[in-house]
């Protein structure tokens, strides 16, 4: 066995402990490049002829930093790795410990796993008399050192047990940060065209001319609202089909997505009408208006995971922010393979639910339209 030359036999567990506690331990010979330090100890608690053989593996607790970890992680972890358990019982809460990945690192990289597999393979091949039934030295029916070490090509996967089966969808994990921006971009062009058209109509005094011919103000406002609601209906339908049939949001009810887009469309129309009042030139309005509409969505960064529900609703008075917060809630639920349905529309994520978003978008549409009129 490749480990035979490095193995050292002791009469008992007490002899092993006395060896560790010896004042001369460990002895280093730098010239010969040898040391008496032991990386681990195997102690059999029962006779090998017993039907149930128990054993103890003792390994050093002090290891060098893990080279696979970032420097800051190695600095924080230092060189002392917890080896007693994969659960930190010092931070227990209501009887349940907190899982620590440091135990996994130690278990897989210290040699403990290789030694455990070697001993288990050895014990599995013992005969009833506690002897190895095959001739290892001659190679007749032998089990090679590679087999004892587990280097037989079989994959070795180490996971904390028990662990429920799960899947990781990288796209779903990244979606909460990206979905809102992509969807908002798909609707920005329509808002841009509406702002430019409203300002151009004012610039050309078309509205004044129609009023002189007896057009009622209600008809003027309804013409803009109904026209762009129809435009948004086609856009919303196309985006919903892409999200649902394209398996981007496969667990969310398509009717809820369509309602969400249409409510945002109504709020965006009112928001665009308010923005148009600050411009007198159509070209300036087309550029600055669209930028102002999209840039206002960055107010969402004022929201934090611990933000109160009232503060999130206050931010939602700006339609792009409300759209972003609702989008994040939908993406969070989707990343958990749950999605949003009519039964779960009220469930909040970070103190904000889709139902909150629907209510605030409706309020935004009404309040902003009143301000424009």
mmCIF file of C-alpha atoms in Angstrom:
data_model
loop_
_atom_site.group_PDB
_atom_site.id
_atom_site.type_symbol
_atom_site.label_atom_id
_atom_site.label_comp_id
_atom_site.label_asym_id
_atom_site.label_seq_id
_atom_site.Cartn_x
_atom_site.Cartn_y
_atom_site.Cartn_z
ATOM 1 C CA UNK A 1 0.000 0.000 0.000
ATOM 2 C CA UNK A 2 1.394 3.446 -0.859
ATOM 3 C CA UNK A 3 0.817 4.600 2.712
ATOM 4 C CA UNK A 4 2.659 1.663 4.310
ATOM 5 C CA UNK A 5 6.053 3.399 4.497
ATOM 6 C CA UNK A 6 4.537 6.384 6.322
ATOM 7 C CA UNK A 7 2.396 4.396 8.778
ATOM 8 C CA UNK A 8 3.325 4.086 12.448
ATOM 9 C CA UNK A 9 1.783 1.495 14.784
ATOM 10 C CA UNK A 10 0.846 2.087 18.412
ATOM 11 C CA UNK A 11 -0.307 -0.383 21.052
ATOM 12 C CA UNK A 12 -3.328 1.614 22.219
ATOM 13 C CA UNK A 13 -5.230 4.872 21.984
ATOM 14 C CA UNK A 14 -3.448 6.042 25.118
ATOM 15 C CA UNK A 15 -0.094 5.487 23.405
ATOM 16 C CA UNK A 16 -1.244 7.666 20.511
ATOM 17 C CA UNK A 17 -2.259 10.436 22.911
ATOM 18 C CA UNK A 18 1.046 10.161 24.776
ATOM 19 C CA UNK A 19 2.901 10.455 21.479
ATOM 20 C CA UNK A 20 1.060 13.704 20.671
ATOM 21 C CA UNK A 21 1.719 15.126 24.139
ATOM 22 C CA UNK A 22 5.403 14.280 24.107
ATOM 23 C CA UNK A 23 7.690 17.351 24.526
ATOM 24 C CA UNK A 24 9.723 16.237 21.494
ATOM 25 C CA UNK A 25 6.671 16.030 19.216
ATOM 26 C CA UNK A 26 6.918 16.869 16.412
ATOM 27 C CA UNK A 27 10.520 16.250 15.433
ATOM 28 C CA UNK A 28 11.613 17.881 12.163
ATOM 29 C CA UNK A 29 14.719 16.889 10.197
ATOM 30 C CA UNK A 30 15.086 19.622 7.594
ATOM 31 C CA UNK A 31 18.191 18.114 5.993
ATOM 32 C CA UNK A 32 16.555 14.748 5.419
ATOM 33 C CA UNK A 33 13.208 16.392 4.711
ATOM 34 C CA UNK A 34 11.490 14.168 7.275
ATOM 35 C CA UNK A 35 9.170 14.817 10.187
ATOM 36 C CA UNK A 36 7.512 12.777 12.904
ATOM 37 C CA UNK A 37 4.290 14.814 12.659
ATOM 38 C CA UNK A 38 1.257 12.648 11.929
ATOM 39 C CA UNK A 39 -1.485 13.931 9.662
ATOM 40 C CA UNK A 40 -4.028 11.620 11.273
ATOM 41 C CA UNK A 41 -4.610 8.598 13.461
ATOM 42 C CA UNK A 42 -6.826 5.539 12.993
ATOM 43 C CA UNK A 43 -8.049 3.921 16.217
ATOM 44 C CA UNK A 44 -10.105 0.716 16.069
ATOM 45 C CA UNK A 45 -12.617 0.573 18.909
ATOM 46 C CA UNK A 46 -13.512 -3.096 18.299
ATOM 47 C CA UNK A 47 -11.743 -6.246 17.206
ATOM 48 C CA UNK A 48 -11.566 -6.752 13.450
ATOM 49 C CA UNK A 49 -13.312 -10.116 13.847
ATOM 50 C CA UNK A 50 -16.365 -8.424 15.367
ATOM 51 C CA UNK A 51 -19.578 -8.178 13.341
ATOM 52 C CA UNK A 52 -19.685 -4.424 14.001
ATOM 53 C CA UNK A 53 -16.321 -2.694 13.856
ATOM 54 C CA UNK A 54 -16.218 0.886 15.101
ATOM 55 C CA UNK A 55 -13.261 3.149 14.543
ATOM 56 C CA UNK A 56 -12.189 6.716 15.199
ATOM 57 C CA UNK A 57 -10.259 8.989 12.870
ATOM 58 C CA UNK A 58 -8.244 11.777 14.462
ATOM 59 C CA UNK A 59 -6.876 14.550 12.266
ATOM 60 C CA UNK A 60 -5.104 17.831 12.785
ATOM 61 C CA UNK A 61 -7.474 20.771 13.260
ATOM 62 C CA UNK A 62 -4.952 23.339 12.093
ATOM 63 C CA UNK A 63 -4.664 23.551 8.319
ATOM 64 C CA UNK A 64 -3.236 26.143 5.923
ATOM 65 C CA UNK A 65 -5.749 28.538 4.322
ATOM 66 C CA UNK A 66 -7.791 27.170 1.434
ATOM 67 C CA UNK A 67 -6.127 28.403 -1.809
ATOM 68 C CA UNK A 68 -9.477 28.213 -3.634
ATOM 69 C CA UNK A 69 -11.000 30.913 -1.437
ATOM 70 C CA UNK A 70 -10.596 34.676 -2.053
ATOM 71 C CA UNK A 71 -7.880 36.355 0.051
ATOM 72 C CA UNK A 72 -10.410 38.175 2.220
ATOM 73 C CA UNK A 73 -12.215 34.897 2.998
ATOM 74 C CA UNK A 74 -8.967 33.199 3.925
ATOM 75 C CA UNK A 75 -8.107 36.149 6.152
ATOM 76 C CA UNK A 76 -11.443 35.993 7.956
ATOM 77 C CA UNK A 77 -11.384 32.215 8.274
ATOM 78 C CA UNK A 78 -7.719 32.269 9.399
ATOM 79 C CA UNK A 79 -6.109 28.879 9.774
ATOM 80 C CA UNK A 80 -8.350 27.466 12.479
ATOM 81 C CA UNK A 81 -11.138 25.438 10.907
ATOM 82 C CA UNK A 82 -14.020 23.958 12.886
ATOM 83 C CA UNK A 83 -13.743 20.191 12.708
ATOM 84 C CA UNK A 84 -16.222 18.971 15.284
ATOM 85 C CA UNK A 85 -19.357 19.403 13.229
ATOM 86 C CA UNK A 86 -20.860 20.942 10.122
ATOM 87 C CA UNK A 87 -23.152 22.908 12.445
ATOM 88 C CA UNK A 88 -22.018 25.767 14.649
ATOM 89 C CA UNK A 89 -23.721 25.050 17.966
ATOM 90 C CA UNK A 90 -22.337 28.219 19.557
ATOM 91 C CA UNK A 91 -24.856 30.207 17.519
ATOM 92 C CA UNK A 92 -27.777 27.937 18.248
ATOM 93 C CA UNK A 93 -31.236 29.406 18.023
ATOM 94 C CA UNK A 94 -34.194 27.436 19.365
ATOM 95 C CA UNK A 95 -32.243 24.192 19.329
ATOM 96 C CA UNK A 96 -31.086 24.371 15.710
ATOM 97 C CA UNK A 97 -27.473 25.049 14.824
ATOM 98 C CA UNK A 98 -26.262 27.213 11.941
ATOM 99 C CA UNK A 99 -24.622 25.343 9.073
ATOM 100 C CA UNK A 100 -20.978 26.196 8.481
ATOM 101 C CA UNK A 101 -19.312 25.357 5.159
ATOM 102 C CA UNK A 102 -15.915 25.351 6.871
ATOM 103 C CA UNK A 103 -16.557 21.767 7.964
ATOM 104 C CA UNK A 104 -17.100 20.686 4.354
ATOM 105 C CA UNK A 105 -13.792 22.276 3.313
ATOM 106 C CA UNK A 106 -11.939 20.505 6.084
ATOM 107 C CA UNK A 107 -13.688 17.159 5.492
ATOM 108 C CA UNK A 108 -12.837 17.077 1.783
ATOM 109 C CA UNK A 109 -9.353 18.624 1.721
ATOM 110 C CA UNK A 110 -7.646 17.411 4.896
ATOM 111 C CA UNK A 111 -7.359 13.764 3.830
ATOM 112 C CA UNK A 112 -10.144 12.669 6.196
ATOM 113 C CA UNK A 113 -12.418 11.607 3.327
ATOM 114 C CA UNK A 114 -9.663 9.575 1.639
ATOM 115 C CA UNK A 115 -8.755 7.843 4.892
ATOM 116 C CA UNK A 116 -12.382 7.111 5.699
ATOM 117 C CA UNK A 117 -12.930 5.531 2.291
ATOM 118 C CA UNK A 118 -9.752 3.465 2.642
ATOM 119 C CA UNK A 119 -10.775 2.083 6.043
ATOM 120 C CA UNK A 120 -14.336 1.370 4.908
ATOM 121 C CA UNK A 121 -13.083 -0.488 1.828
ATOM 122 C CA UNK A 122 -10.677 -2.494 3.992
ATOM 123 C CA UNK A 123 -13.376 -3.438 6.516
ATOM 124 C CA UNK A 124 -15.808 -4.417 3.751
ATOM 125 C CA UNK A 125 -13.287 -6.944 2.433
ATOM 126 C CA UNK A 126 -12.498 -8.636 5.756
ATOM 127 C CA UNK A 127 -13.473 -12.246 6.278
ATOM 128 C CA UNK A 128 -15.374 -13.616 9.295
ATOM 129 C CA UNK A 129 -12.091 -14.241 11.105
ATOM 130 C CA UNK A 130 -10.977 -10.643 10.755
ATOM 131 C CA UNK A 131 -8.397 -11.438 8.086
ATOM 132 C CA UNK A 132 -8.107 -10.173 4.560
ATOM 133 C CA UNK A 133 -9.187 -13.175 2.464
ATOM 134 C CA UNK A 134 -7.254 -12.239 -0.621
ATOM 135 C CA UNK A 135 -3.544 -12.042 -1.311
ATOM 136 C CA UNK A 136 -2.758 -8.379 -1.676
ATOM 137 C CA UNK A 137 0.981 -8.806 -2.118
ATOM 138 C CA UNK A 138 0.942 -11.251 -5.031
ATOM 139 C CA UNK A 139 -1.823 -9.499 -6.912
ATOM 140 C CA UNK A 140 -4.034 -12.642 -7.028
ATOM 141 C CA UNK A 141 -7.522 -11.355 -6.410
ATOM 142 C CA UNK A 142 -5.962 -8.257 -4.955
ATOM 143 C CA UNK A 143 -7.451 -4.872 -4.406
ATOM 144 C CA UNK A 144 -5.019 -2.249 -5.605
ATOM 145 C CA UNK A 145 -3.979 0.808 -3.671
ATOM 146 C CA UNK A 146 -5.987 2.927 -6.106
ATOM 147 C CA UNK A 147 -9.115 0.981 -5.169
ATOM 148 C CA UNK A 148 -8.444 1.434 -1.463
ATOM 149 C CA UNK A 149 -7.935 5.144 -1.967
ATOM 150 C CA UNK A 150 -11.093 5.474 -4.010
ATOM 151 C CA UNK A 151 -9.162 6.531 -7.103
ATOM 152 C CA UNK A 152 -11.160 4.197 -9.312
ATOM 153 C CA UNK A 153 -12.745 6.791 -11.555
ATOM 154 C CA UNK A 154 -16.000 6.994 -9.613
ATOM 155 C CA UNK A 155 -17.171 10.545 -8.915
ATOM 156 C CA UNK A 156 -16.865 11.612 -5.282
ATOM 157 C CA UNK A 157 -19.524 14.157 -4.369
ATOM 158 C CA UNK A 158 -19.648 15.544 -0.832
ATOM 159 C CA UNK A 159 -22.795 17.305 0.333
ATOM 160 C CA UNK A 160 -24.117 18.057 3.833
ATOM 161 C CA UNK A 161 -26.672 15.438 4.849
ATOM 162 C CA UNK A 162 -29.593 15.477 5.018
ATOM 163 C CA UNK A 163 -30.127 17.934 2.182
ATOM 164 C CA UNK A 164 -33.393 18.138 0.270
ATOM 165 C CA UNK A 165 -33.039 17.834 -3.530
ATOM 166 C CA UNK A 166 -32.881 21.163 -5.312
ATOM 167 C CA UNK A 167 -31.974 22.732 -8.628
ATOM 168 C CA UNK A 168 -30.179 25.972 -9.348
ATOM 169 C CA UNK A 169 -31.361 28.035 -12.311
ATOM 170 C CA UNK A 170 -28.677 30.643 -12.966
ATOM 171 C CA UNK A 171 -31.008 32.710 -15.144
ATOM 172 C CA UNK A 172 -33.733 32.671 -12.484
ATOM 173 C CA UNK A 173 -31.186 33.710 -9.858
ATOM 174 C CA UNK A 174 -30.084 36.720 -11.923
ATOM 175 C CA UNK A 175 -33.571 37.642 -13.149
ATOM 176 C CA UNK A 176 -34.681 39.774 -10.155
ATOM 177 C CA UNK A 177 -31.902 42.268 -10.958
ATOM 178 C CA UNK A 178 -32.400 42.347 -14.736
ATOM 179 C CA UNK A 179 -36.073 41.772 -15.527
ATOM 180 C CA UNK A 180 -37.371 45.220 -14.583
ATOM 181 C CA UNK A 181 -34.785 47.107 -16.648
ATOM 182 C CA UNK A 182 -35.447 45.046 -19.770
ATOM 183 C CA UNK A 183 -39.224 45.387 -19.500
ATOM 184 C CA UNK A 184 -39.027 49.113 -18.782
ATOM 185 C CA UNK A 185 -36.807 49.595 -21.826
ATOM 186 C CA UNK A 186 -39.378 47.841 -24.027
ATOM 187 C CA UNK A 187 -42.002 50.436 -23.022
ATOM 188 C CA UNK A 188 -39.846 53.557 -22.982
ATOM 189 C CA UNK A 189 -40.046 54.151 -26.745
ATOM 190 C CA UNK A 190 -43.858 54.408 -26.674
ATOM 191 C CA UNK A 191 -43.664 56.942 -23.845
ATOM 192 C CA UNK A 192 -41.049 58.867 -25.794
ATOM 193 C CA UNK A 193 -43.298 59.066 -28.876
ATOM 194 C CA UNK A 194 -46.287 60.170 -26.806
ATOM 195 C CA UNK A 195 -44.402 62.984 -25.054
ATOM 196 C CA UNK A 196 -43.047 64.231 -28.392
ATOM 197 C CA UNK A 197 -46.501 64.071 -30.025
ATOM 198 C CA UNK A 198 -48.235 65.976 -27.215
ATOM 199 C CA UNK A 199 -45.566 68.710 -27.214
ATOM 200 C CA UNK A 200 -45.636 68.925 -31.021
ATOM 201 C CA UNK A 201 -49.404 69.389 -30.943
ATOM 202 C CA UNK A 202 -48.993 72.232 -28.453
ATOM 203 C CA UNK A 203 -46.129 73.700 -30.464
ATOM 204 C CA UNK A 204 -48.228 73.728 -33.654
ATOM 205 C CA UNK A 205 -51.254 75.106 -31.722
ATOM 206 C CA UNK A 206 -53.435 72.269 -33.010
ATOM 207 C CA UNK A 207 -55.161 71.988 -29.667
ATOM 208 C CA UNK A 208 -56.125 75.645 -29.719
ATOM 209 C CA UNK A 209 -57.502 75.277 -33.226
ATOM 210 C CA UNK A 210 -59.654 72.304 -32.283
ATOM 211 C CA UNK A 211 -60.962 74.182 -29.245
ATOM 212 C CA UNK A 212 -61.963 77.099 -31.488
ATOM 213 C CA UNK A 213 -63.952 74.610 -33.568
ATOM 214 C CA UNK A 214 -65.836 73.489 -30.448
ATOM 215 C CA UNK A 215 -63.968 70.339 -29.354
ATOM 216 C CA UNK A 216 -64.723 69.468 -25.736
ATOM 217 C CA UNK A 217 -61.617 69.131 -23.463
ATOM 218 C CA UNK A 218 -62.757 65.660 -22.397
ATOM 219 C CA UNK A 219 -62.630 64.462 -25.994
ATOM 220 C CA UNK A 220 -59.091 65.806 -26.300
ATOM 221 C CA UNK A 221 -57.840 63.944 -23.230
ATOM 222 C CA UNK A 222 -59.682 60.744 -24.114
ATOM 223 C CA UNK A 223 -58.191 60.778 -27.619
ATOM 224 C CA UNK A 224 -54.660 60.580 -26.241
ATOM 225 C CA UNK A 225 -55.494 58.097 -23.511
ATOM 226 C CA UNK A 226 -57.463 55.664 -25.695
ATOM 227 C CA UNK A 227 -54.978 55.888 -28.565
ATOM 228 C CA UNK A 228 -51.993 54.973 -26.470
ATOM 229 C CA UNK A 229 -53.907 52.418 -24.422
ATOM 230 C CA UNK A 230 -54.559 50.622 -27.716
ATOM 231 C CA UNK A 231 -50.859 50.881 -28.617
ATOM 232 C CA UNK A 232 -49.838 49.586 -25.206
ATOM 233 C CA UNK A 233 -52.353 46.725 -25.468
ATOM 234 C CA UNK A 234 -50.509 45.343 -28.519
ATOM 235 C CA UNK A 235 -47.120 45.870 -26.881
ATOM 236 C CA UNK A 236 -48.257 44.276 -23.623
ATOM 237 C CA UNK A 237 -49.739 41.278 -25.426
ATOM 238 C CA UNK A 238 -46.494 40.713 -27.326
ATOM 239 C CA UNK A 239 -44.332 41.011 -24.211
ATOM 240 C CA UNK A 240 -46.615 38.660 -22.235
ATOM 241 C CA UNK A 241 -46.445 36.049 -24.997
ATOM 242 C CA UNK A 242 -42.646 36.280 -25.008
ATOM 243 C CA UNK A 243 -42.441 35.961 -21.217
ATOM 244 C CA UNK A 244 -44.900 33.059 -20.980
ATOM 245 C CA UNK A 245 -44.270 31.043 -24.138
ATOM 246 C CA UNK A 246 -40.549 31.776 -23.979
ATOM 247 C CA UNK A 247 -40.380 30.220 -20.482
ATOM 248 C CA UNK A 248 -38.980 33.417 -18.972
ATOM 249 C CA UNK A 249 -41.812 33.511 -16.407
ATOM 250 C CA UNK A 250 -43.304 30.020 -16.801
ATOM 251 C CA UNK A 251 -44.907 29.853 -13.335
ATOM 252 C CA UNK A 252 -46.691 33.221 -13.419
ATOM 253 C CA UNK A 253 -50.266 33.565 -14.634
ATOM 254 C CA UNK A 254 -50.249 35.336 -18.066
ATOM 255 C CA UNK A 255 -53.458 37.217 -17.262
ATOM 256 C CA UNK A 256 -51.758 38.809 -14.259
ATOM 257 C CA UNK A 257 -48.825 39.841 -16.424
ATOM 258 C CA UNK A 258 -51.163 41.445 -18.957
ATOM 259 C CA UNK A 259 -53.068 43.294 -16.209
ATOM 260 C CA UNK A 260 -49.753 44.468 -14.744
ATOM 261 C CA UNK A 261 -48.594 45.885 -18.090
ATOM 262 C CA UNK A 262 -51.899 47.575 -18.801
ATOM 263 C CA UNK A 263 -51.981 49.252 -15.375
ATOM 264 C CA UNK A 264 -48.436 50.449 -15.935
ATOM 265 C CA UNK A 265 -49.473 51.659 -19.387
ATOM 266 C CA UNK A 266 -52.253 53.766 -17.867
ATOM 267 C CA UNK A 267 -49.875 55.179 -15.250
ATOM 268 C CA UNK A 268 -47.221 55.827 -17.913
ATOM 269 C CA UNK A 269 -49.695 57.756 -20.075
ATOM 270 C CA UNK A 270 -50.570 60.036 -17.169
ATOM 271 C CA UNK A 271 -46.884 60.330 -16.257
ATOM 272 C CA UNK A 272 -45.953 61.230 -19.837
ATOM 273 C CA UNK A 273 -48.693 63.888 -20.011
ATOM 274 C CA UNK A 274 -47.313 65.492 -16.828
ATOM 275 C CA UNK A 275 -43.727 65.408 -18.183
ATOM 276 C CA UNK A 276 -44.864 67.031 -21.468
ATOM 277 C CA UNK A 277 -45.970 70.166 -19.612
ATOM 278 C CA UNK A 278 -42.304 71.058 -18.914
ATOM 279 C CA UNK A 279 -41.359 71.351 -22.614
ATOM 280 C CA UNK A 280 -42.230 73.674 -25.487
ATOM 281 C CA UNK A 281 -40.115 72.049 -28.223
ATOM 282 C CA UNK A 282 -40.960 68.589 -29.554
ATOM 283 C CA UNK A 283 -37.340 67.590 -30.268
ATOM 284 C CA UNK A 284 -36.205 68.519 -26.772
ATOM 285 C CA UNK A 285 -39.175 66.734 -25.253
ATOM 286 C CA UNK A 286 -38.448 63.568 -27.262
ATOM 287 C CA UNK A 287 -34.915 63.337 -25.890
ATOM 288 C CA UNK A 288 -35.118 64.703 -22.379
ATOM 289 C CA UNK A 289 -38.579 63.298 -21.664
ATOM 290 C CA UNK A 290 -37.574 59.706 -22.363
ATOM 291 C CA UNK A 291 -34.389 60.083 -20.314
ATOM 292 C CA UNK A 292 -36.350 61.591 -17.413
ATOM 293 C CA UNK A 293 -38.881 58.763 -17.579
ATOM 294 C CA UNK A 294 -36.234 56.025 -17.486
ATOM 295 C CA UNK A 295 -33.943 57.819 -15.023
ATOM 296 C CA UNK A 296 -36.732 58.207 -12.475
ATOM 297 C CA UNK A 297 -36.755 54.413 -12.149
ATOM 298 C CA UNK A 298 -33.387 54.610 -10.375
ATOM 299 C CA UNK A 299 -35.192 55.920 -7.309
ATOM 300 C CA UNK A 300 -35.832 52.235 -6.596
ATOM 301 C CA UNK A 301 -32.307 52.067 -5.173
ATOM 302 C CA UNK A 302 -33.595 54.015 -2.175
ATOM 303 C CA UNK A 303 -35.470 50.849 -1.233
ATOM 304 C CA UNK A 304 -33.631 48.384 1.001
ATOM 305 C CA UNK A 305 -34.528 44.808 2.017
ATOM 306 C CA UNK A 306 -35.613 46.136 5.407
ATOM 307 C CA UNK A 307 -37.594 49.113 4.070
ATOM 308 C CA UNK A 308 -41.076 49.478 5.514
ATOM 309 C CA UNK A 309 -44.190 48.895 3.479
ATOM 310 C CA UNK A 310 -45.199 52.554 3.839
ATOM 311 C CA UNK A 311 -41.866 53.791 2.498
ATOM 312 C CA UNK A 312 -42.104 51.447 -0.503
ATOM 313 C CA UNK A 313 -45.595 52.729 -1.255
ATOM 314 C CA UNK A 314 -44.297 56.301 -1.056
ATOM 315 C CA UNK A 315 -41.632 55.485 -3.651
ATOM 316 C CA UNK A 316 -44.320 53.804 -5.755
ATOM 317 C CA UNK A 317 -45.966 57.186 -6.385
ATOM 318 C CA UNK A 318 -43.469 57.321 -9.256
ATOM 319 C CA UNK A 319 -44.794 54.786 -11.837
ATOM 320 C CA UNK A 320 -41.381 53.503 -13.062
ATOM 321 C CA UNK A 321 -40.342 52.808 -9.458
ATOM 322 C CA UNK A 322 -43.610 50.999 -8.756
ATOM 323 C CA UNK A 323 -43.086 48.977 -11.932
ATOM 324 C CA UNK A 324 -39.555 48.031 -10.831
ATOM 325 C CA UNK A 325 -40.635 47.005 -7.324
ATOM 326 C CA UNK A 326 -43.477 44.876 -8.699
ATOM 327 C CA UNK A 327 -41.136 43.329 -11.247
ATOM 328 C CA UNK A 328 -38.676 42.388 -8.518
ATOM 329 C CA UNK A 329 -41.437 40.726 -6.492
ATOM 330 C CA UNK A 330 -42.547 38.690 -9.516
ATOM 331 C CA UNK A 331 -38.956 37.723 -10.318
ATOM 332 C CA UNK A 332 -38.268 36.736 -6.698
ATOM 333 C CA UNK A 333 -41.287 34.440 -6.638
ATOM 334 C CA UNK A 334 -40.396 33.063 -10.068
ATOM 335 C CA UNK A 335 -36.820 32.290 -8.990
ATOM 336 C CA UNK A 336 -38.313 30.081 -6.258
ATOM 337 C CA UNK A 337 -40.305 28.136 -8.897
ATOM 338 C CA UNK A 338 -43.549 29.551 -7.438
ATOM 339 C CA UNK A 339 -44.502 32.446 -9.686
ATOM 340 C CA UNK A 340 -47.477 34.758 -9.145
ATOM 341 C CA UNK A 341 -51.039 33.502 -9.444
ATOM 342 C CA UNK A 342 -54.367 34.954 -8.413
ATOM 343 C CA UNK A 343 -54.071 33.001 -5.168
ATOM 344 C CA UNK A 344 -50.593 34.354 -4.323
ATOM 345 C CA UNK A 345 -50.914 37.904 -5.639
ATOM 346 C CA UNK A 346 -51.046 39.231 -2.058
ATOM 347 C CA UNK A 347 -47.860 37.478 -0.855
ATOM 348 C CA UNK A 348 -45.133 40.086 -0.247
ATOM 349 C CA UNK A 349 -41.461 39.835 -1.073
ATOM 350 C CA UNK A 350 -39.297 42.298 0.889
ATOM 351 C CA UNK A 351 -42.494 43.988 2.235
ATOM 352 C CA UNK A 352 -43.969 44.597 -1.237
ATOM 353 C CA UNK A 353 -46.559 42.419 -2.982
ATOM 354 C CA UNK A 354 -47.866 42.388 -6.529
ATOM 355 C CA UNK A 355 -51.249 43.473 -5.197
ATOM 356 C CA UNK A 356 -49.555 46.529 -3.677
ATOM 357 C CA UNK A 357 -48.056 47.275 -7.079
ATOM 358 C CA UNK A 358 -51.428 47.007 -8.819
ATOM 359 C CA UNK A 359 -53.038 49.363 -6.327
ATOM 360 C CA UNK A 360 -50.247 51.939 -6.524
ATOM 361 C CA UNK A 361 -50.174 51.911 -10.350
ATOM 362 C CA UNK A 362 -53.925 52.577 -10.376
ATOM 363 C CA UNK A 363 -53.484 55.420 -7.880
ATOM 364 C CA UNK A 364 -50.591 56.869 -9.928
ATOM 365 C CA UNK A 365 -52.676 56.869 -13.102
ATOM 366 C CA UNK A 366 -55.513 58.781 -11.439
ATOM 367 C CA UNK A 367 -53.416 61.269 -9.458
ATOM 368 C CA UNK A 368 -51.085 62.179 -12.334
ATOM 369 C CA UNK A 369 -53.968 62.583 -14.767
ATOM 370 C CA UNK A 370 -55.665 64.973 -12.338
ATOM 371 C CA UNK A 371 -52.421 66.963 -12.050
ATOM 372 C CA UNK A 372 -52.171 67.243 -15.841
ATOM 373 C CA UNK A 373 -55.766 68.387 -16.258
#
